Amino acid sequence: MQQVEAVLTDELRNQSPFVNDLLQYGGQLGGKRLRPALVLLAGRALGQLNQHHYTLAAVVEMIHTATLVHDDVLDEAEVRRHLATVNARWNNESSVLLGDYLFSHAFYLASTLETTAACQRIGRSTNIVCEGELRQVGNRGNHGLLEAEYFEIINGKTAELCACACYLGAHYGENGPTWSTTLESYGRDLGMAFQIADDLLDLLGDESATGKSLGTDLEKQKCTLPLIHCYKEANEQDRAELCALLDAPDSQTRQRLQSWFERFGAIEYAQKMATRFATRARDQLRDLPASEAKTVLAEISEFVVARAV
């Protein structure tokens, strides 16, 4: 990861003090560096890493950070990774433009590789991510959102970039064509588990522990899996009461929903689904040659779910 950080440091600097401050600050918000780690681990699981892996890991992290910066504007979030969001510290205009800068620079950096394969895949994946975000915005206030539709949304907004990271790591690795689809599937299932767990944290987590603004899904009337399960299991009268509660969110809505979750077993159901995707992710690795990287990939699938259990 040290080589990836070096690429990010070299690429995310600017002669303008204001732009440079934004780039340096935004670079701190990515946090766990999960997606670049997936690029490296997928490559390492197949053999030795090369410079393409470090470059693409930086590209994926830039794209991820851009989506976070834009998400914070959409959610009006004020805290991420225990830091003020870019929009809270500066303003929405700076946040939107910083996200745009990161997107465009990521594509420029990908274009420096010898072939266009990475650019094509990253372009397709970024388009799918944006489509997922648009579909989520379009379904705000849709309390009758179907579980299948929710899965399609999070597959786009979250799982696609994890799948892309794993695919690129494998594609540019040794014997990549043999394993790229397998590792891509691992990344997709991992991303699904990650997002379900993240949605649970938004409903149940502690801001001091997570280091980011919580409850924004309720404020923006985003329908996540526990709410979908409650609505599906409720009768008509209960559905009307639930919709009335969700249509007027306030600081007490999270607390009021706890009785609904307990009544319908919604949290346990969402945890079960997250675990199911995490198990599927591990199963994708079954035939991969034994290696330390393979072990870490399996451990990551357990970690992403454990955050919300």
CSV table of C-alpha atoms in Angstrom, one decimal:
chain,number,residue,atom,x,y,z
A,1,MET,CA,0.0,0.0,0.0
A,2,GLN,CA,3.0,2.3,0.5
A,3,GLN,CA,3.5,2.4,-3.3
A,4,VAL,CA,-0.1,3.4,-3.8
A,5,GLU,CA,0.2,6.2,-1.3
A,6,ALA,CA,3.2,7.4,-3.2
A,7,VAL,CA,1.2,7.5,-6.4
A,8,LEU,CA,-1.6,9.4,-4.7
A,9,THR,CA,0.8,11.9,-3.2
A,10,ASP,CA,2.4,12.5,-6.6
A,11,GLU,CA,-0.9,12.8,-8.4
A,12,LEU,CA,-2.9,14.8,-5.9
A,13,ARG,CA,-0.9,17.9,-5.6
A,14,ASN,CA,-1.5,21.3,-7.2
A,15,GLN,CA,0.3,24.6,-7.5
A,16,SER,CA,-2.8,26.5,-6.4
A,17,PRO,CA,-2.8,26.6,-2.6
A,18,PHE,CA,-6.6,26.4,-2.5
A,19,VAL,CA,-6.8,23.5,-4.9
A,20,ASN,CA,-3.9,21.7,-3.1
A,21,ASP,CA,-5.6,22.1,0.3
A,22,LEU,CA,-8.8,20.5,-1.1
A,23,LEU,CA,-6.9,17.7,-2.7
A,24,GLN,CA,-4.9,16.9,0.5
A,25,TYR,CA,-7.9,17.1,2.7
A,26,GLY,CA,-10.1,15.1,0.4
A,27,GLY,CA,-7.4,12.4,0.3
A,28,GLN,CA,-7.9,11.8,4.0
A,29,LEU,CA,-11.6,11.0,3.7
A,30,GLY,CA,-11.2,7.7,1.9
A,31,GLY,CA,-10.3,6.0,5.2
A,32,LYS,CA,-9.8,2.2,5.1
A,33,ARG,CA,-8.4,2.1,1.6
A,34,LEU,CA,-10.4,-1.1,1.0
A,35,ARG,CA,-10.8,-0.7,-2.7
A,36,PRO,CA,-7.1,-0.2,-3.5
A,37,ALA,CA,-6.4,-3.0,-1.2
A,38,LEU,CA,-8.7,-5.2,-3.3
A,39,VAL,CA,-6.7,-4.4,-6.4
A,40,LEU,CA,-3.5,-5.3,-4.8
A,41,LEU,CA,-4.8,-8.5,-3.1
A,42,ALA,CA,-6.4,-9.7,-6.2
A,43,GLY,CA,-3.2,-9.2,-8.1
A,44,ARG,CA,-1.1,-10.7,-5.3
A,45,ALA,CA,-3.3,-13.8,-5.1
A,46,LEU,CA,-2.1,-14.6,-8.7
A,47,GLY,CA,1.6,-13.8,-8.3
A,48,GLN,CA,3.8,-10.8,-8.2
A,49,LEU,CA,2.5,-7.2,-8.4
A,50,ASN,CA,3.6,-4.7,-11.0
A,51,GLN,CA,3.4,-0.9,-11.5
A,52,HIS,CA,0.0,-1.3,-13.2
A,53,HIS,CA,-1.4,-2.6,-10.0
A,54,TYR,CA,-0.2,0.4,-8.0
A,55,THR,CA,-1.4,2.9,-10.6
A,56,LEU,CA,-4.9,1.2,-10.8
A,57,ALA,CA,-5.2,1.0,-7.0
A,58,ALA,CA,-4.7,4.8,-6.9
A,59,VAL,CA,-7.2,5.3,-9.7
A,60,VAL,CA,-9.8,3.2,-7.9
A,61,GLU,CA,-9.2,5.2,-4.7
A,62,MET,CA,-9.6,8.5,-6.5
A,63,ILE,CA,-12.9,7.4,-7.9
A,64,HIS,CA,-14.1,6.1,-4.5
A,65,THR,CA,-13.1,9.4,-2.8
A,66,ALA,CA,-14.9,11.4,-5.5
A,67,THR,CA,-18.1,9.4,-4.9
A,68,LEU,CA,-17.8,10.0,-1.1
A,69,VAL,CA,-17.3,13.8,-1.6
A,70,HIS,CA,-20.4,13.9,-3.9
A,71,ASP,CA,-22.4,11.7,-1.5
A,72,ASP,CA,-21.7,14.1,1.4
A,73,VAL,CA,-23.2,16.9,-0.6
A,74,LEU,CA,-26.3,14.8,-1.5
A,75,ASP,CA,-26.7,13.7,2.1
A,76,GLU,CA,-25.8,17.1,3.7
A,77,ALA,CA,-23.4,15.1,5.9
A,78,GLU,CA,-21.1,17.0,8.2
A,79,VAL,CA,-18.6,14.3,9.4
A,80,ARG,CA,-16.7,11.5,7.8
A,81,ARG,CA,-13.7,9.6,9.2
A,82,HIS,CA,-14.0,11.8,12.3
A,83,LEU,CA,-13.3,14.9,10.1
A,84,ALA,CA,-15.5,17.6,8.8
A,85,THR,CA,-16.7,16.8,5.3
A,86,VAL,CA,-15.5,19.0,2.5
A,87,ASN,CA,-18.9,20.6,2.1
A,88,ALA,CA,-19.0,21.3,5.9
A,89,ARG,CA,-15.5,22.7,6.0
A,90,TRP,CA,-15.7,24.6,2.7
A,91,ASN,CA,-19.0,24.5,0.7
A,92,ASN,CA,-21.0,22.5,-1.8
A,93,GLU,CA,-19.5,24.1,-4.8
A,94,SER,CA,-16.0,23.1,-3.7
A,95,SER,CA,-17.1,19.6,-2.9
A,96,VAL,CA,-18.8,19.1,-6.3
A,97,LEU,CA,-15.8,20.4,-8.2
A,98,LEU,CA,-13.3,18.4,-6.1
A,99,GLY,CA,-15.3,15.3,-6.9
A,100,ASP,CA,-15.2,16.2,-10.6
A,101,TYR,CA,-11.5,16.8,-10.4
A,102,LEU,CA,-10.9,13.4,-8.8
A,103,PHE,CA,-13.0,11.6,-11.4
A,104,SER,CA,-11.3,13.3,-14.3
A,105,HIS,CA,-7.8,12.8,-12.9
A,106,ALA,CA,-8.5,9.1,-12.3
A,107,PHE,CA,-9.4,8.7,-16.0
A,108,TYR,CA,-6.3,10.6,-17.0
A,109,LEU,CA,-4.1,8.3,-14.9
A,110,ALA,CA,-5.8,5.2,-16.2
A,111,SER,CA,-5.1,6.4,-19.7
A,112,THR,CA,-1.3,6.3,-19.1
A,113,LEU,CA,-1.4,2.5,-19.1
A,114,GLU,CA,-0.2,0.7,-22.3
A,115,THR,CA,-3.7,-0.4,-23.3
A,116,THR,CA,-7.2,1.0,-23.1
A,117,ALA,CA,-8.6,-2.0,-21.2
A,118,ALA,CA,-8.5,-0.4,-17.8
A,119,CYS,CA,-10.0,2.9,-19.0
A,120,GLN,CA,-12.9,1.0,-20.7
A,121,ARG,CA,-13.6,-1.0,-17.5
A,122,ILE,CA,-13.3,1.9,-15.2
A,123,GLY,CA,-15.5,4.1,-17.4
A,124,ARG,CA,-18.2,1.4,-17.5
A,125,SER,CA,-18.0,0.8,-13.8
A,126,THR,CA,-18.1,4.5,-12.9
A,127,ASN,CA,-21.2,4.9,-15.2
A,128,ILE,CA,-22.9,2.0,-13.3
A,129,VAL,CA,-22.0,3.6,-9.9
A,130,CYS,CA,-23.6,6.9,-11.0
A,131,GLU,CA,-26.7,5.0,-12.3
A,132,GLY,CA,-27.0,3.3,-8.9
A,133,GLU,CA,-26.9,6.7,-7.2
A,134,LEU,CA,-29.4,8.1,-9.6
A,135,ARG,CA,-31.8,5.2,-9.0
A,136,GLN,CA,-31.5,5.7,-5.3
A,137,VAL,CA,-32.3,9.4,-5.6
A,138,GLY,CA,-35.2,8.5,-7.9
A,139,ASN,CA,-36.6,6.2,-5.2
A,140,ARG,CA,-36.5,8.6,-2.3
A,141,GLY,CA,-39.7,8.3,-0.4
A,142,ASN,CA,-40.7,5.1,-2.1
A,143,HIS,CA,-41.4,3.1,1.0
A,144,GLY,CA,-42.7,0.2,-1.0
A,145,LEU,CA,-39.3,-0.4,-2.7
A,146,LEU,CA,-38.9,-4.0,-3.5
A,147,GLU,CA,-35.9,-6.0,-2.1
A,148,ALA,CA,-34.8,-6.9,-5.6
A,149,GLU,CA,-34.8,-3.2,-6.6
A,150,TYR,CA,-32.7,-2.4,-3.5
A,151,PHE,CA,-30.2,-5.0,-4.4
A,152,GLU,CA,-29.9,-3.6,-7.9
A,153,ILE,CA,-29.3,-0.1,-6.5
A,154,ILE,CA,-26.6,-1.2,-4.1
A,155,ASN,CA,-25.0,-3.4,-6.7
A,156,GLY,CA,-24.6,-0.3,-8.8
A,157,LYS,CA,-23.6,2.3,-6.1
A,158,THR,CA,-21.3,0.1,-4.1
A,159,ALA,CA,-20.7,-3.4,-5.3
A,160,GLU,CA,-19.7,-2.5,-8.9
A,161,LEU,CA,-16.5,-0.6,-7.8
A,162,CYS,CA,-15.4,-3.4,-5.5
A,163,ALA,CA,-16.0,-5.8,-8.4
A,164,CYS,CA,-14.0,-3.5,-10.7
A,165,ALA,CA,-11.1,-3.3,-8.2
A,166,CYS,CA,-10.8,-7.1,-8.0
A,167,TYR,CA,-11.2,-7.5,-11.8
A,168,LEU,CA,-8.4,-5.0,-12.5
A,169,GLY,CA,-6.1,-6.6,-9.9
A,170,ALA,CA,-6.6,-10.0,-11.5
A,171,HIS,CA,-6.6,-8.8,-15.1
A,172,TYR,CA,-3.2,-7.2,-14.8
A,173,GLY,CA,-1.8,-10.1,-12.7
A,174,GLU,CA,-0.2,-13.4,-13.7
A,175,ASN,CA,-2.6,-15.7,-15.5
A,176,GLY,CA,-5.2,-13.0,-15.1
A,177,PRO,CA,-7.8,-14.1,-17.7
A,178,THR,CA,-8.2,-17.4,-15.9
A,179,TRP,CA,-9.2,-15.8,-12.6
A,180,SER,CA,-10.5,-12.3,-13.4
A,181,THR,CA,-14.2,-13.3,-13.5
A,182,THR,CA,-13.9,-15.3,-10.3
A,183,LEU,CA,-12.3,-12.4,-8.4
A,184,GLU,CA,-14.7,-9.9,-9.9
A,185,SER,CA,-17.6,-12.0,-8.5
A,186,TYR,CA,-15.9,-12.1,-5.1
A,187,GLY,CA,-15.7,-8.3,-5.2
A,188,ARG,CA,-19.3,-7.9,-6.2
A,189,ASP,CA,-20.6,-10.2,-3.4
A,190,LEU,CA,-18.2,-8.4,-0.9
A,191,GLY,CA,-19.6,-5.0,-2.0
A,192,MET,CA,-23.2,-6.2,-1.5
A,193,ALA,CA,-22.4,-7.4,2.1
A,194,PHE,CA,-20.5,-4.2,2.8
A,195,GLN,CA,-23.4,-1.9,1.8
A,196,ILE,CA,-26.0,-3.9,3.7
A,197,ALA,CA,-23.8,-3.6,6.8
A,198,ASP,CA,-23.2,0.1,6.1
A,199,ASP,CA,-27.0,0.7,5.9
A,200,LEU,CA,-27.4,-1.1,9.2
A,201,LEU,CA,-24.8,1.1,10.8
A,202,ASP,CA,-26.7,4.2,9.6
A,203,LEU,CA,-29.7,3.0,11.5
A,204,LEU,CA,-28.0,1.5,14.6
A,205,GLY,CA,-24.5,2.9,14.8
A,206,ASP,CA,-22.8,5.4,17.1
A,207,GLU,CA,-21.4,8.4,15.4
A,208,SER,CA,-18.4,8.6,17.8
A,209,ALA,CA,-17.5,5.0,16.9
A,210,THR,CA,-18.2,5.2,13.1
A,211,GLY,CA,-16.7,8.7,12.7
A,212,LYS,CA,-19.3,9.8,10.2
A,213,SER,CA,-22.8,11.4,10.2
A,214,LEU,CA,-25.5,8.8,10.8
A,215,GLY,CA,-29.2,8.8,10.2
A,216,THR,CA,-28.8,10.5,6.8
A,217,ASP,CA,-30.7,7.6,5.0
A,218,LEU,CA,-33.7,8.4,7.1
A,219,GLU,CA,-33.4,12.2,6.6
A,220,LYS,CA,-33.2,11.7,2.8
A,221,GLN,CA,-35.9,9.0,2.9
A,222,LYS,CA,-33.7,6.3,1.4
A,223,CYS,CA,-35.3,2.9,1.8
A,224,THR,CA,-32.8,0.3,3.1
A,225,LEU,CA,-33.2,-3.4,3.8
A,226,PRO,CA,-34.5,-3.3,7.4
A,227,LEU,CA,-37.2,-0.9,6.3
A,228,ILE,CA,-38.0,-2.9,3.2
A,229,HIS,CA,-38.4,-6.0,5.4
A,230,CYS,CA,-40.7,-4.2,7.8
A,231,TYR,CA,-42.9,-2.9,5.0
A,232,LYS,CA,-43.0,-6.3,3.4
A,233,GLU,CA,-44.1,-8.1,6.6
A,234,ALA,CA,-46.6,-5.4,7.8
A,235,ASN,CA,-50.3,-5.3,7.2
A,236,GLU,CA,-52.0,-2.4,5.5
A,237,GLN,CA,-52.6,-0.5,8.7
A,238,ASP,CA,-49.1,-1.0,9.9
A,239,ARG,CA,-47.7,0.1,6.5
A,240,ALA,CA,-49.7,3.3,6.8
A,241,GLU,CA,-48.2,4.0,10.2
A,242,LEU,CA,-44.7,3.2,9.1
A,243,CYS,CA,-45.0,5.4,6.0
A,244,ALA,CA,-46.3,8.3,8.2
A,245,LEU,CA,-43.3,7.9,10.5
A,246,LEU,CA,-40.8,7.8,7.5
A,247,ASP,CA,-42.4,10.7,5.7
A,248,ALA,CA,-41.7,13.1,8.6
A,249,PRO,CA,-38.2,12.2,9.8
A,250,ASP,CA,-36.7,14.0,12.8
A,251,SER,CA,-34.0,13.4,15.4
A,252,GLN,CA,-36.2,10.8,17.2
A,253,THR,CA,-37.1,8.7,14.1
A,254,ARG,CA,-34.1,6.3,14.5
A,255,GLN,CA,-35.2,5.5,18.1
A,256,ARG,CA,-38.9,5.1,17.2
A,257,LEU,CA,-38.0,2.6,14.5
A,258,GLN,CA,-36.3,0.2,17.0
A,259,SER,CA,-39.7,-1.3,18.1
A,260,TRP,CA,-40.6,-1.9,14.4
A,261,PHE,CA,-37.3,-3.6,13.8
A,262,GLU,CA,-37.8,-5.8,16.9
A,263,ARG,CA,-41.3,-6.6,15.9
A,264,PHE,CA,-40.5,-7.8,12.4
A,265,GLY,CA,-37.0,-9.1,13.0
A,266,ALA,CA,-35.7,-6.6,10.5
A,267,ILE,CA,-32.2,-6.2,11.8
A,268,GLU,CA,-31.6,-10.0,12.1
A,269,TYR,CA,-33.0,-10.4,8.6
A,270,ALA,CA,-30.6,-7.7,7.1
A,271,GLN,CA,-27.7,-9.3,9.0
A,272,LYS,CA,-28.6,-12.7,7.6
A,273,MET,CA,-28.6,-11.3,4.1
A,274,ALA,CA,-25.2,-9.5,4.6
A,275,THR,CA,-23.8,-12.8,5.9
A,276,ARG,CA,-25.2,-14.6,2.9
A,277,PHE,CA,-23.4,-12.3,0.5
A,278,ALA,CA,-20.2,-12.5,2.6
A,279,THR,CA,-20.3,-16.3,2.5
A,280,ARG,CA,-20.9,-16.2,-1.2
A,281,ALA,CA,-17.8,-14.0,-1.6
A,282,ARG,CA,-15.7,-16.4,0.4
A,283,ASP,CA,-17.0,-19.3,-1.7
A,284,GLN,CA,-15.8,-17.6,-4.9
A,285,LEU,CA,-12.3,-18.0,-3.6
A,286,ARG,CA,-12.5,-21.7,-3.0
A,287,ASP,CA,-10.5,-22.8,-6.1
A,288,LEU,CA,-8.0,-20.0,-6.0
A,289,PRO,CA,-4.5,-21.2,-5.2
A,290,ALA,CA,-3.6,-21.0,-1.5
A,291,SER,CA,-1.7,-17.8,-0.6
A,292,GLU,CA,-1.6,-15.1,2.1
A,293,ALA,CA,-3.5,-12.8,-0.2
A,294,LYS,CA,-6.3,-15.4,-0.5
A,295,THR,CA,-6.5,-15.7,3.3
A,296,VAL,CA,-6.8,-11.9,3.7
A,297,LEU,CA,-9.5,-11.7,1.1
A,298,ALA,CA,-11.5,-14.3,3.0
A,299,GLU,CA,-10.9,-12.4,6.3
A,300,ILE,CA,-12.1,-9.1,4.7
A,301,SER,CA,-15.5,-10.8,3.8
A,302,GLU,CA,-15.9,-11.6,7.5
A,303,PHE,CA,-14.8,-8.1,8.7
A,304,VAL,CA,-17.3,-6.2,6.5
A,305,VAL,CA,-20.2,-8.0,8.1
A,306,ALA,CA,-18.8,-8.0,11.7
A,307,ARG,CA,-19.0,-4.2,11.7
A,308,ALA,CA,-22.8,-4.3,11.9
A,309,VAL,CA,-23.3,-7.4,14.1
